[in-house]
Coordinates of N, CA, C and O and ligand atoms in Angstrom, one line a residue:
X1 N 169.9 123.1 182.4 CA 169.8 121.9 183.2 C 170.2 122.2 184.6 O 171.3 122.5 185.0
X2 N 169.3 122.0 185.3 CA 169.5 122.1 186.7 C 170.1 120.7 187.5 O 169.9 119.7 186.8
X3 N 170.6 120.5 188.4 CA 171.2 119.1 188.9 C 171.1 119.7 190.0 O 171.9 120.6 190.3
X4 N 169.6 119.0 191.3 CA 170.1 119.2 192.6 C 170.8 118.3 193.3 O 170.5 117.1 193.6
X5 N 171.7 119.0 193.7 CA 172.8 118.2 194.2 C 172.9 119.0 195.3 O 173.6 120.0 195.2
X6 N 172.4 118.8 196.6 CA 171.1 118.2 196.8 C 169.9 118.8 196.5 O 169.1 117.9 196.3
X7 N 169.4 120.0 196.2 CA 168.7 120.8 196.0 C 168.5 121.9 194.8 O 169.5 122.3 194.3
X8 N 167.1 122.6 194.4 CA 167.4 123.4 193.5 C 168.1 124.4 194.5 O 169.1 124.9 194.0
X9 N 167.9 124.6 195.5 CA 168.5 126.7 196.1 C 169.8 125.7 196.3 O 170.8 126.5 196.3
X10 N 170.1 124.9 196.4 CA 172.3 124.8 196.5 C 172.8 123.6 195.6 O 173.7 122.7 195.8
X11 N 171.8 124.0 194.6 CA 172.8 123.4 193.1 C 173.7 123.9 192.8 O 174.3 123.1 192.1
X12 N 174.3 124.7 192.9 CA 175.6 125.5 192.4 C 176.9 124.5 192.6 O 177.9 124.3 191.8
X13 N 176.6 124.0 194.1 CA 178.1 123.9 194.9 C 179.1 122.4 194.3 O 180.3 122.2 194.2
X14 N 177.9 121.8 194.1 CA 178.5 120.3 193.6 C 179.5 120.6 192.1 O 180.7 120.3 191.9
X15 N 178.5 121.2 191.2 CA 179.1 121.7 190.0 C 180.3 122.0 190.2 O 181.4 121.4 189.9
X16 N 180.3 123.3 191.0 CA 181.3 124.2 191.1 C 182.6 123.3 191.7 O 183.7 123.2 191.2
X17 N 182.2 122.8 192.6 CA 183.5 121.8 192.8 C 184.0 121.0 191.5 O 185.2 120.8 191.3
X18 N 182.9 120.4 190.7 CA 183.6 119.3 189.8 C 184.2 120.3 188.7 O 185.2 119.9 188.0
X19 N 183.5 122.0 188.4 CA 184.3 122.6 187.6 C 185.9 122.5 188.1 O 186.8 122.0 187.4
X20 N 186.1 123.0 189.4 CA 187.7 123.0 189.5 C 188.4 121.9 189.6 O 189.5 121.7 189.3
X21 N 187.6 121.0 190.1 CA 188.4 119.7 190.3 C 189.4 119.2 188.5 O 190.6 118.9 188.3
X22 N 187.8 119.4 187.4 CA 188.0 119.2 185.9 C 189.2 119.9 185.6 O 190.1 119.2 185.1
X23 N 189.3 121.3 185.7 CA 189.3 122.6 184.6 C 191.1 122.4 185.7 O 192.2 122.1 185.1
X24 N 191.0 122.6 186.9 CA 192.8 123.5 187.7 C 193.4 122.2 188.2 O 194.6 122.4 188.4
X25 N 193.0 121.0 188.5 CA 193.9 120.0 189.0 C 193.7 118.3 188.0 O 193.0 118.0 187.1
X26 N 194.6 117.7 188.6 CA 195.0 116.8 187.3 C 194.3 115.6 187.8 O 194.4 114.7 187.0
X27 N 193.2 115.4 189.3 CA 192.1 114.6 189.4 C 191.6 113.9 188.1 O 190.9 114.6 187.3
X28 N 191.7 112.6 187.9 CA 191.2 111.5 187.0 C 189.9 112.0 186.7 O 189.4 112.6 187.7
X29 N 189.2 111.9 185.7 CA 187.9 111.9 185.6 C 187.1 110.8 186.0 O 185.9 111.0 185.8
X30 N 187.4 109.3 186.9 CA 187.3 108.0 187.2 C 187.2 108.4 188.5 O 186.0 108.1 189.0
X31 N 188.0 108.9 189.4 CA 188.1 109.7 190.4 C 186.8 110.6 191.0 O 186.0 110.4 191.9
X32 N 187.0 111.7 190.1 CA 185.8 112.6 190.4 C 184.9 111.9 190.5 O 184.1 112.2 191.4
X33 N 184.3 110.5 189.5 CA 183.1 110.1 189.7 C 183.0 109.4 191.1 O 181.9 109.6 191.6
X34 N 183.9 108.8 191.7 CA 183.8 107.9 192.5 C 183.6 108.9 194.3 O 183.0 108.7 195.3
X35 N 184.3 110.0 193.7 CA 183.9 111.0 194.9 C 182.8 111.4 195.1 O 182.2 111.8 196.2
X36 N 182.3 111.4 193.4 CA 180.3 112.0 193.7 C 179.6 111.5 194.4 O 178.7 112.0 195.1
X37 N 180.1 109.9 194.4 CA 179.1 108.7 194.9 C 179.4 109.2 196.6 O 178.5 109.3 197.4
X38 N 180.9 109.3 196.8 CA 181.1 109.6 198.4 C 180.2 111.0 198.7 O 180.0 111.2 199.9
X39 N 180.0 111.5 198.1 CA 179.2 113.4 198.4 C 177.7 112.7 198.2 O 176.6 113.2 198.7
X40 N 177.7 111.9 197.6 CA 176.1 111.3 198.0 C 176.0 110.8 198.8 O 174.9 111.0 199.4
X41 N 176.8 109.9 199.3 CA 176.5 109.4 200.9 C 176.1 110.5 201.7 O 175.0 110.9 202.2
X42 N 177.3 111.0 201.9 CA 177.3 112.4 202.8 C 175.4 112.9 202.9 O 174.6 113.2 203.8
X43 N 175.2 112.8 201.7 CA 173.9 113.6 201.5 C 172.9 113.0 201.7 O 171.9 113.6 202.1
X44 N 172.8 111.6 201.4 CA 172.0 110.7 201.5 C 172.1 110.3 203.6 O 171.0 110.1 204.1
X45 N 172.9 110.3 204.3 CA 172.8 110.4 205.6 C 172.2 111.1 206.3 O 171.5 110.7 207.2
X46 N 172.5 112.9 205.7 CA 171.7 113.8 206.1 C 170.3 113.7 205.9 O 169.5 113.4 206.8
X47 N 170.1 113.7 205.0 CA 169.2 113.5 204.6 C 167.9 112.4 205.7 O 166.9 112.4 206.3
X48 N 168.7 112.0 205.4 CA 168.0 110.5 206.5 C 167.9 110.7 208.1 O 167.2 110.0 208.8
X49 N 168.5 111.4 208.4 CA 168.8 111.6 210.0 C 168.5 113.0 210.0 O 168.1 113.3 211.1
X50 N 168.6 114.2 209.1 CA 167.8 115.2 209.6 C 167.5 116.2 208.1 O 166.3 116.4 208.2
X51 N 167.8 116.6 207.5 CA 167.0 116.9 206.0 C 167.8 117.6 205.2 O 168.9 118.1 205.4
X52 N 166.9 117.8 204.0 CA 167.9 118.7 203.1 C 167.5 120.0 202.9 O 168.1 120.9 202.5
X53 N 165.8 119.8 203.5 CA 165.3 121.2 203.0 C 165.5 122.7 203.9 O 165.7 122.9 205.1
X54 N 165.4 123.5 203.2 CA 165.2 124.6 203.4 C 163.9 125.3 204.3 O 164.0 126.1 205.2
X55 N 163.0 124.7 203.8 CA 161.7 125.0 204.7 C 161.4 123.9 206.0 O 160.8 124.3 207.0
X56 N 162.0 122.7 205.8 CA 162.2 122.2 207.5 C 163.8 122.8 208.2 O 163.7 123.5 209.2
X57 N 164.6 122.6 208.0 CA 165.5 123.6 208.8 C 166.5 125.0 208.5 O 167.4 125.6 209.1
X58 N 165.9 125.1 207.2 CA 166.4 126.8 206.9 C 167.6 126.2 205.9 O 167.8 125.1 205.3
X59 N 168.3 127.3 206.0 CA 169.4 127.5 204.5 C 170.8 126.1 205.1 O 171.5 125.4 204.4
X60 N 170.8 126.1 206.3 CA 171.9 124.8 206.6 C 171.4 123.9 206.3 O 172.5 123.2 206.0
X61 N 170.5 123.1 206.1 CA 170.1 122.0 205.3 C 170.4 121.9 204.1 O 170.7 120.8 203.6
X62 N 170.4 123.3 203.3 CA 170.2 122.9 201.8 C 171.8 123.6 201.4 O 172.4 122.9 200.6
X63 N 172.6 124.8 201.7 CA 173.4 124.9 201.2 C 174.6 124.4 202.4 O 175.8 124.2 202.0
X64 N 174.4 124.2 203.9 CA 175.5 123.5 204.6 C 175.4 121.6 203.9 O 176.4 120.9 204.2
X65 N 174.7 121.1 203.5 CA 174.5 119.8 203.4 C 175.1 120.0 201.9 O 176.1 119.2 201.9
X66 N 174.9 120.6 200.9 CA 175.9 120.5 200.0 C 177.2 121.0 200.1 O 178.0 120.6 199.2
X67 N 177.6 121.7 200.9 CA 178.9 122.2 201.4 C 179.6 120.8 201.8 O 180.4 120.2 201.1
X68 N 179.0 120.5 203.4 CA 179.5 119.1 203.6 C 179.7 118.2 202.4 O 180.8 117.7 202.4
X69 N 178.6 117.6 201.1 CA 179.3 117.1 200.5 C 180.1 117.8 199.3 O 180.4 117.3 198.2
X70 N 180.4 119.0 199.7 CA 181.7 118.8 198.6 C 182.8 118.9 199.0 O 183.8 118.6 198.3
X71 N 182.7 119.3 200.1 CA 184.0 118.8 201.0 C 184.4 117.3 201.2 O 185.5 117.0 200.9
X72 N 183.8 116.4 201.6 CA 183.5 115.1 201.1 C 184.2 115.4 199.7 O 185.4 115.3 199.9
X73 N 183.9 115.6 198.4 CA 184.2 115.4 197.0 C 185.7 115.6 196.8 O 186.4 114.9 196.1
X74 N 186.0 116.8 197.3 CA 187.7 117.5 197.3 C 188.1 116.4 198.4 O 188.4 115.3 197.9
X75 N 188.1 116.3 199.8 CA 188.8 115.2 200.3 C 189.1 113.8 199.7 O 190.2 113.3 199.9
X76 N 187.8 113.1 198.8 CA 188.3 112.0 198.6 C 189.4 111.9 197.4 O 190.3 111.2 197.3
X77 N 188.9 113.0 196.4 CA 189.6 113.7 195.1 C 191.1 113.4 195.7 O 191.7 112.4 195.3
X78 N 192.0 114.2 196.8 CA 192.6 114.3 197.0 C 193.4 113.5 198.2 O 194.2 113.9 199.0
X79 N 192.9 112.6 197.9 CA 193.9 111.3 198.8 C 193.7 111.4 200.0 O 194.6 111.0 200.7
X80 N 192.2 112.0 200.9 CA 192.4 111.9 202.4 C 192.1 110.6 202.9 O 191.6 109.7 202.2
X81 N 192.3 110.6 204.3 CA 191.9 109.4 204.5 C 190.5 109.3 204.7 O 190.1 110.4 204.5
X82 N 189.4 108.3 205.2 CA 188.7 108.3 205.0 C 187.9 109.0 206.4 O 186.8 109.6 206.4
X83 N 188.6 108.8 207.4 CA 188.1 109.6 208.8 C 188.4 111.0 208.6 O 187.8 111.8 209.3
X84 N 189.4 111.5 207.4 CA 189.4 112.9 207.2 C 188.3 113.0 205.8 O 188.2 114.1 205.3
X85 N 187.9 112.5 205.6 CA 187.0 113.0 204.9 C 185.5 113.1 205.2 O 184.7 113.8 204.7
X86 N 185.3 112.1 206.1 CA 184.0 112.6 207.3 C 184.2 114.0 207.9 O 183.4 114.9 208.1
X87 N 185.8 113.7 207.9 CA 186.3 115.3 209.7 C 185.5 116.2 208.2 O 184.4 116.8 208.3
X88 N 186.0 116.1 207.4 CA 185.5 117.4 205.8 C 184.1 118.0 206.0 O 183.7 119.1 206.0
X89 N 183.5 117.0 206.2 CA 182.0 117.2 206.1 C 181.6 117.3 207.1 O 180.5 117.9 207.0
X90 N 182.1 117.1 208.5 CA 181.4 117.5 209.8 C 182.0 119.3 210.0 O 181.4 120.1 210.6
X91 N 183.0 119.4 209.3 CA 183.2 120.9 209.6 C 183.2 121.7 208.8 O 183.8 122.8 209.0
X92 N 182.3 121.3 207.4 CA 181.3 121.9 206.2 C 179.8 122.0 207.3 O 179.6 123.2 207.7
X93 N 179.2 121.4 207.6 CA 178.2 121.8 208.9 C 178.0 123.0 209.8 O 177.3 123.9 210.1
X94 N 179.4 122.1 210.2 CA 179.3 123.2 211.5 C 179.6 124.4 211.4 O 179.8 125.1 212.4
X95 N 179.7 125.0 210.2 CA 180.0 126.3 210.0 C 179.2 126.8 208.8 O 179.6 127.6 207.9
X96 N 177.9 126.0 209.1 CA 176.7 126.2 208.2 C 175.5 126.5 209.9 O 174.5 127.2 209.8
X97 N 175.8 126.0 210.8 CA 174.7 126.0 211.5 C 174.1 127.0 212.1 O 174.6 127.9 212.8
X98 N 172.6 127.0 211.8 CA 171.6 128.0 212.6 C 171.8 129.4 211.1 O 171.3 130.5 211.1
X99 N 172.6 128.6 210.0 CA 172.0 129.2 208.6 C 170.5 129.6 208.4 O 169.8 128.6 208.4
X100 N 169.8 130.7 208.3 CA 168.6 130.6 207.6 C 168.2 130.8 206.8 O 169.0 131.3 206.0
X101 N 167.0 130.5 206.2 CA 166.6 130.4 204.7 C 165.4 131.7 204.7 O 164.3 131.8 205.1
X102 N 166.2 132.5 203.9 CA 165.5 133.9 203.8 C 165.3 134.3 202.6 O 165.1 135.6 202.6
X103 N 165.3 133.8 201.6 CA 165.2 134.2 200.2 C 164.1 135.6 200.1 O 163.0 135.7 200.6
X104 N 164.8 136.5 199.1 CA 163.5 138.0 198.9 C 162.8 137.4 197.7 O 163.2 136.9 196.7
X105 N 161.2 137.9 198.5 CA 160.0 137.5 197.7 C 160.0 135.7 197.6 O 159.3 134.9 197.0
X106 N 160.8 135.7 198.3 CA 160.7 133.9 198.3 C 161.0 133.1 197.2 O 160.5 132.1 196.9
X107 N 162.1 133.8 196.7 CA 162.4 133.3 195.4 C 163.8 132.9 195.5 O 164.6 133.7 196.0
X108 N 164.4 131.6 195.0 CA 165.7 131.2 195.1 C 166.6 131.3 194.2 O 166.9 130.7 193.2
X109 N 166.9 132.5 194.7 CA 167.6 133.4 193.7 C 168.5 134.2 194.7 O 169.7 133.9 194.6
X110 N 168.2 135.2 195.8 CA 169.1 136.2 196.7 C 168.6 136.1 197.8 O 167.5 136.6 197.9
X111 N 169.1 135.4 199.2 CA 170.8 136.0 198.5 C 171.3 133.9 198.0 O 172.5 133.7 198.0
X112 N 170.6 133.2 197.9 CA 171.0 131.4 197.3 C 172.3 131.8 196.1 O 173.4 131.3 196.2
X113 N 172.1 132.5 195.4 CA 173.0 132.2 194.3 C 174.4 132.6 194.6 O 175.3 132.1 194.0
X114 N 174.7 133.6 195.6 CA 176.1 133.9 196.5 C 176.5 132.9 197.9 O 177.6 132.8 198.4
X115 N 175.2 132.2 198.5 CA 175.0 131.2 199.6 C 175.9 130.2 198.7 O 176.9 129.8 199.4
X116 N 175.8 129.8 197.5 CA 176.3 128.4 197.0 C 177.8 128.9 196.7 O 178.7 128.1 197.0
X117 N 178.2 130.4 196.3 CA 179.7 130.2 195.5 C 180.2 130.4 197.3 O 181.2 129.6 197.5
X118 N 179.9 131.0 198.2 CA 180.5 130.9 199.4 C 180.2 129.3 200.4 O 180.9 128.9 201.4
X119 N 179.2 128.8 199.7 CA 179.2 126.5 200.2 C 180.7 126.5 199.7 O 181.7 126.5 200.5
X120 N 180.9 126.6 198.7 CA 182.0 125.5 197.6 C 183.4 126.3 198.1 O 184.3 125.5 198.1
X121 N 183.9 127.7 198.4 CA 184.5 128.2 199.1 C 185.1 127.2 200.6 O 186.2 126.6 200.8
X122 N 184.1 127.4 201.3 CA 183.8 126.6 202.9 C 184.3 125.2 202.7 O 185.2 124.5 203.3
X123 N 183.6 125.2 201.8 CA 183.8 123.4 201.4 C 185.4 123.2 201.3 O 186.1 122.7 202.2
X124 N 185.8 123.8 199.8 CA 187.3 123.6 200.3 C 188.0 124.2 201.7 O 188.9 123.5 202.3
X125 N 187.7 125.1 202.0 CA 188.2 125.1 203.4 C 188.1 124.3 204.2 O 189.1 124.3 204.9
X126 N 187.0 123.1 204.5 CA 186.8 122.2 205.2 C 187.5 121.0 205.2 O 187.6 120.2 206.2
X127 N 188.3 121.0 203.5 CA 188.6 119.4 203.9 C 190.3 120.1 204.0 O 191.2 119.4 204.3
X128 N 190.5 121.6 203.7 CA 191.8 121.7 204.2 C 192.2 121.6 205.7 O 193.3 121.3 206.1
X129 N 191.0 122.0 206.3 CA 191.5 121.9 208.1 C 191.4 120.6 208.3 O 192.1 120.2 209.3
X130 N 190.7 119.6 207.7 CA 190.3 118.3 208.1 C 191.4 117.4 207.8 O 191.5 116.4 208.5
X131 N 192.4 117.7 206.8 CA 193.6 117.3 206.2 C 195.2 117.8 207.2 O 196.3 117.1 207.4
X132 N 194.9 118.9 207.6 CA 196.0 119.7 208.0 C 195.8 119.8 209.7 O 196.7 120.5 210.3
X133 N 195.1 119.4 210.2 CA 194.9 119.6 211.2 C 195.6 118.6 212.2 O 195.6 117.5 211.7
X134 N 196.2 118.6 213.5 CA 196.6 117.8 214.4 C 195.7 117.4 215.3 O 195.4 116.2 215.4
X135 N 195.2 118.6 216.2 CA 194.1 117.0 217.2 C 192.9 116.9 216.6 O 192.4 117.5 215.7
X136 N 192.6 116.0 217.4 CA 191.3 115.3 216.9 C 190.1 116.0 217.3 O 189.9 116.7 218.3
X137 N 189.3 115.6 216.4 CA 188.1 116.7 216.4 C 187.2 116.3 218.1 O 187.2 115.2 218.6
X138 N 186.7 117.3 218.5 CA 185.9 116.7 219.7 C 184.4 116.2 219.5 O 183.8 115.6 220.4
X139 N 183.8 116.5 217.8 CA 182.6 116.1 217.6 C 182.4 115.3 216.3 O 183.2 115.5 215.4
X140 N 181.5 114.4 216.2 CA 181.2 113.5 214.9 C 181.0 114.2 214.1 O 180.7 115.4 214.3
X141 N 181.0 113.6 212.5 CA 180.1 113.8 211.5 C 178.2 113.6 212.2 O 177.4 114.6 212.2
X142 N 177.9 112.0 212.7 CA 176.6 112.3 213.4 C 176.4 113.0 214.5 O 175.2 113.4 214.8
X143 N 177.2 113.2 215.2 CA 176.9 114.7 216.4 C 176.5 115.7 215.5 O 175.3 116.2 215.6
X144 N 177.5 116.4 214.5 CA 177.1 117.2 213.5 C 175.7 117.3 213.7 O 175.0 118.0 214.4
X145 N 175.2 116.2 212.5 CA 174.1 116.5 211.7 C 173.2 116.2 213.0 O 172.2 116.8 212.5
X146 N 172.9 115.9 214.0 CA 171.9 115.9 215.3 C 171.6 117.3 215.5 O 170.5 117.8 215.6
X147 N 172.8 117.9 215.6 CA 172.9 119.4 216.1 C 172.4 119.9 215.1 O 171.7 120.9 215.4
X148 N 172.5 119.6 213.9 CA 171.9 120.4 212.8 C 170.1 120.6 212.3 O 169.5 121.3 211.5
X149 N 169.9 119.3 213.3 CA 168.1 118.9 213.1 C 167.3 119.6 214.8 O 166.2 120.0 215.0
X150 N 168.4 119.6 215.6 CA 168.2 120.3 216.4 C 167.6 122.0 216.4 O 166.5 122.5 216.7
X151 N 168.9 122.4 215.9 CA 168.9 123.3 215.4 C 168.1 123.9 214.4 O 167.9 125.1 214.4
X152 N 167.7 123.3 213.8 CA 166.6 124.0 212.3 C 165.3 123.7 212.9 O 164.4 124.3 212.3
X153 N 164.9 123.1 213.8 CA 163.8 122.8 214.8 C 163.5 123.8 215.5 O 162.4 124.3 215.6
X154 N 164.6 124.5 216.1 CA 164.5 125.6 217.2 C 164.3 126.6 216.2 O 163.6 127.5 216.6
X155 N 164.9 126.8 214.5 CA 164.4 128.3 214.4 C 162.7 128.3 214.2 O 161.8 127.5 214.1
X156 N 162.9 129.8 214.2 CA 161.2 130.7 213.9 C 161.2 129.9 212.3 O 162.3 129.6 211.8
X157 N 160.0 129.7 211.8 CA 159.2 129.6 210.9 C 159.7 130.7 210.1 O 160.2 130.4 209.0
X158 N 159.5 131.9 210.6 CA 159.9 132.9 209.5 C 160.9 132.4 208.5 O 160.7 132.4 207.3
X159 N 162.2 132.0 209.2 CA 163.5 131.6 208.4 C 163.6 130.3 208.1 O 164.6 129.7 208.5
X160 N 162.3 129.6 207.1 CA 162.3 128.2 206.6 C 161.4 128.3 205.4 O 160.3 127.8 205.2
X161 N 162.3 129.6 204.5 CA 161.2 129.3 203.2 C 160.3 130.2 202.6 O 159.9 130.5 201.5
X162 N 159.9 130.8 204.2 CA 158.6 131.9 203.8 C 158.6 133.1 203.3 O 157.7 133.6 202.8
X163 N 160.0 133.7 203.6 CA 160.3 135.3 203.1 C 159.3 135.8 204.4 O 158.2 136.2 204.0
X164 N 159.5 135.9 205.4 CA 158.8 136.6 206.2 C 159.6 137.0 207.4 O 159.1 137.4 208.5
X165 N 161.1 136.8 207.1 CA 161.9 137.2 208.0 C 163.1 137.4 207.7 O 163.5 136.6 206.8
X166 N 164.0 138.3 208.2 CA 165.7 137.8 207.8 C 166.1 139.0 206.3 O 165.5 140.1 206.5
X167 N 166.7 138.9 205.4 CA 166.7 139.2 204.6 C 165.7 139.7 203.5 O 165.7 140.8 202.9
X168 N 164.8 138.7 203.6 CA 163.6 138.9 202.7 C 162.9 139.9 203.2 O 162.6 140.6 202.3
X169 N 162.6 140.4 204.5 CA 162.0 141.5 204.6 C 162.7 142.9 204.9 O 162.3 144.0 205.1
X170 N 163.7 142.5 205.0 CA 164.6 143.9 205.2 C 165.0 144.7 204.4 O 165.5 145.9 204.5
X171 N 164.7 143.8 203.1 CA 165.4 144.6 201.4 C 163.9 145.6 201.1 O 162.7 145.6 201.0
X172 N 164.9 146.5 201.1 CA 163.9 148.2 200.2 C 164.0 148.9 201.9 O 164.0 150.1 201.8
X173 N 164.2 148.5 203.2 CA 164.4 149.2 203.8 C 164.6 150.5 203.9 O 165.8 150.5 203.7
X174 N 164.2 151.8 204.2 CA 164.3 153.6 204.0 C 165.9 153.6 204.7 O 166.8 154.0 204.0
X175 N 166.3 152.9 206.2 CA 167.0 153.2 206.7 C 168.5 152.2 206.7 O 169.5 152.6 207.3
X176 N 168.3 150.5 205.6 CA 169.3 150.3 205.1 C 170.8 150.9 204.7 O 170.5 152.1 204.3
X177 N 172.2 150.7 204.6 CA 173.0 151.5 204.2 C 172.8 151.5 203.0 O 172.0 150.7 202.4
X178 N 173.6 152.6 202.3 CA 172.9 153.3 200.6 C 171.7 153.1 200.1 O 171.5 153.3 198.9
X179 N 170.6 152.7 201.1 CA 169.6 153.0 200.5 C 169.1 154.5 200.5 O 168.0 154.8 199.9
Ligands
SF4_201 S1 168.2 130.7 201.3 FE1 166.6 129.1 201.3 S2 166.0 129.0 199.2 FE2 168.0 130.0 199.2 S3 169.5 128.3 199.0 FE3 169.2 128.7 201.2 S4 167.6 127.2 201.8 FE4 167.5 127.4 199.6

C-alpha cells in the first residue's frame, strides 16, 4: 500500500515520521492523528499557492513539501506552539529549495527513496530549530512557499520529471568516481 502523503516519489516521509512518533516516544495515538490533519494543511496550502509536483517545480515540491509537513507533524506531536509549528515548516522548505527532480531512467526510485529518509531527517531538524530557536524568523511560512513557486519556475525543464538532466544523466558516466 502506498499512501501519498503528498505524493508517490515522497511517500516515505509521513510514514516515517508516524513510525517514530508510534514505535520511540510516548505521543497518544489521538495526537498523532490530529497532527496528520495539521501536516495536511501544511500540504493542502502548498499545494494551493504553488504545487506538489515534481514535474512543475522539481524534487522541492514533492519531497521539501512533505518534509515541511512532517515537521508540522513532530512540532504539533510535541507541544509547539502554533507560530512554531509554521516556523517548522517554513524551514522544512527552505532547505529544500531549488531541489531538483532527477530520477535515473525516470523512475521514482534513485535517488527518491534516500530524498525521503533524508525529508523526515530535515523535518525533525526543522521543528527542532523552530522550537529552540530565539529570534524571530525574518521570513513566512507564505514567503516560503512564493519563493518556492518561484523557484521551481526558474528551473530548466530538464530537472522536472524528465531524466534528461542532473543525476539521471550522469549515472554510468566512464569518468564518475569508482566508476
Ligand atoms: S526526484 Fe522527482 S520523482 Fe523522485 S521524489 Fe523527487 S520529485 Fe519525486
Amino acid at each position: 500500500m502506498v499512501v501519498t502523503a503528498p505524493t508517490n516519489g515522497a511517500a516515505g516521509i509521513i510514514p516515517a515520521a508516524i513510525e517514530y512518533l508510534r514505535r520511540d516516544t510516548k505521543v497518544p495515538a489521538e495526537k498523532i492523528k490530529r497532527g496528520l490533519v495539521v501536516a495536511a494543511l501544511i500540504g493542502f496550502v502548498i499545494k494551493e499557492n504553488a504545487s506538489i509536483s515534481g514535474a512543475e517545480l522539481g524534487c522541492m515540491a514533492e519531497v521539501g513539501t512533505a518534509s515541511a509537513m512532517a515537521a508540522a507533524l513532530f512540532a504539533f506531536c510535541f507541544d509547539a506552539k502554533t507560530n512554531e509549528i509554521i516556523t517548522a515548516a517554513e524551514i522544512a522548505i527552505e532547505h529544500h529549495l531549488g531541489m531538483t527532480c532527477d530520477p535515473i531512467m525516470g523512475l521514482v526510485q534513485v535517488p527518491c527513496i534516500e530524498r525521503n529518509a533524508k525529508g523526515v531527517v530535515k523535518a525533525y531538524n526543522s521543528f527542532l530549530l523552530a522550537t529552540t530557536r530565539e529570534s524571530e524568523g525574518l521570513i513566512t511560512f507564505d514567503q516560503v512557499v512564493e519563493v518556492m513557486r518561484q523557484t521551481g519556475k526558474d528551473l530548466s525543464e530538464k530537472y522536472k520529471e524528465t531524466a534528461k538532466g542532473g543525476l539521471a544523466t550522469s549515472f554510468g558516466w566512464g569518468n564518475m568516481p569508482g566508476s
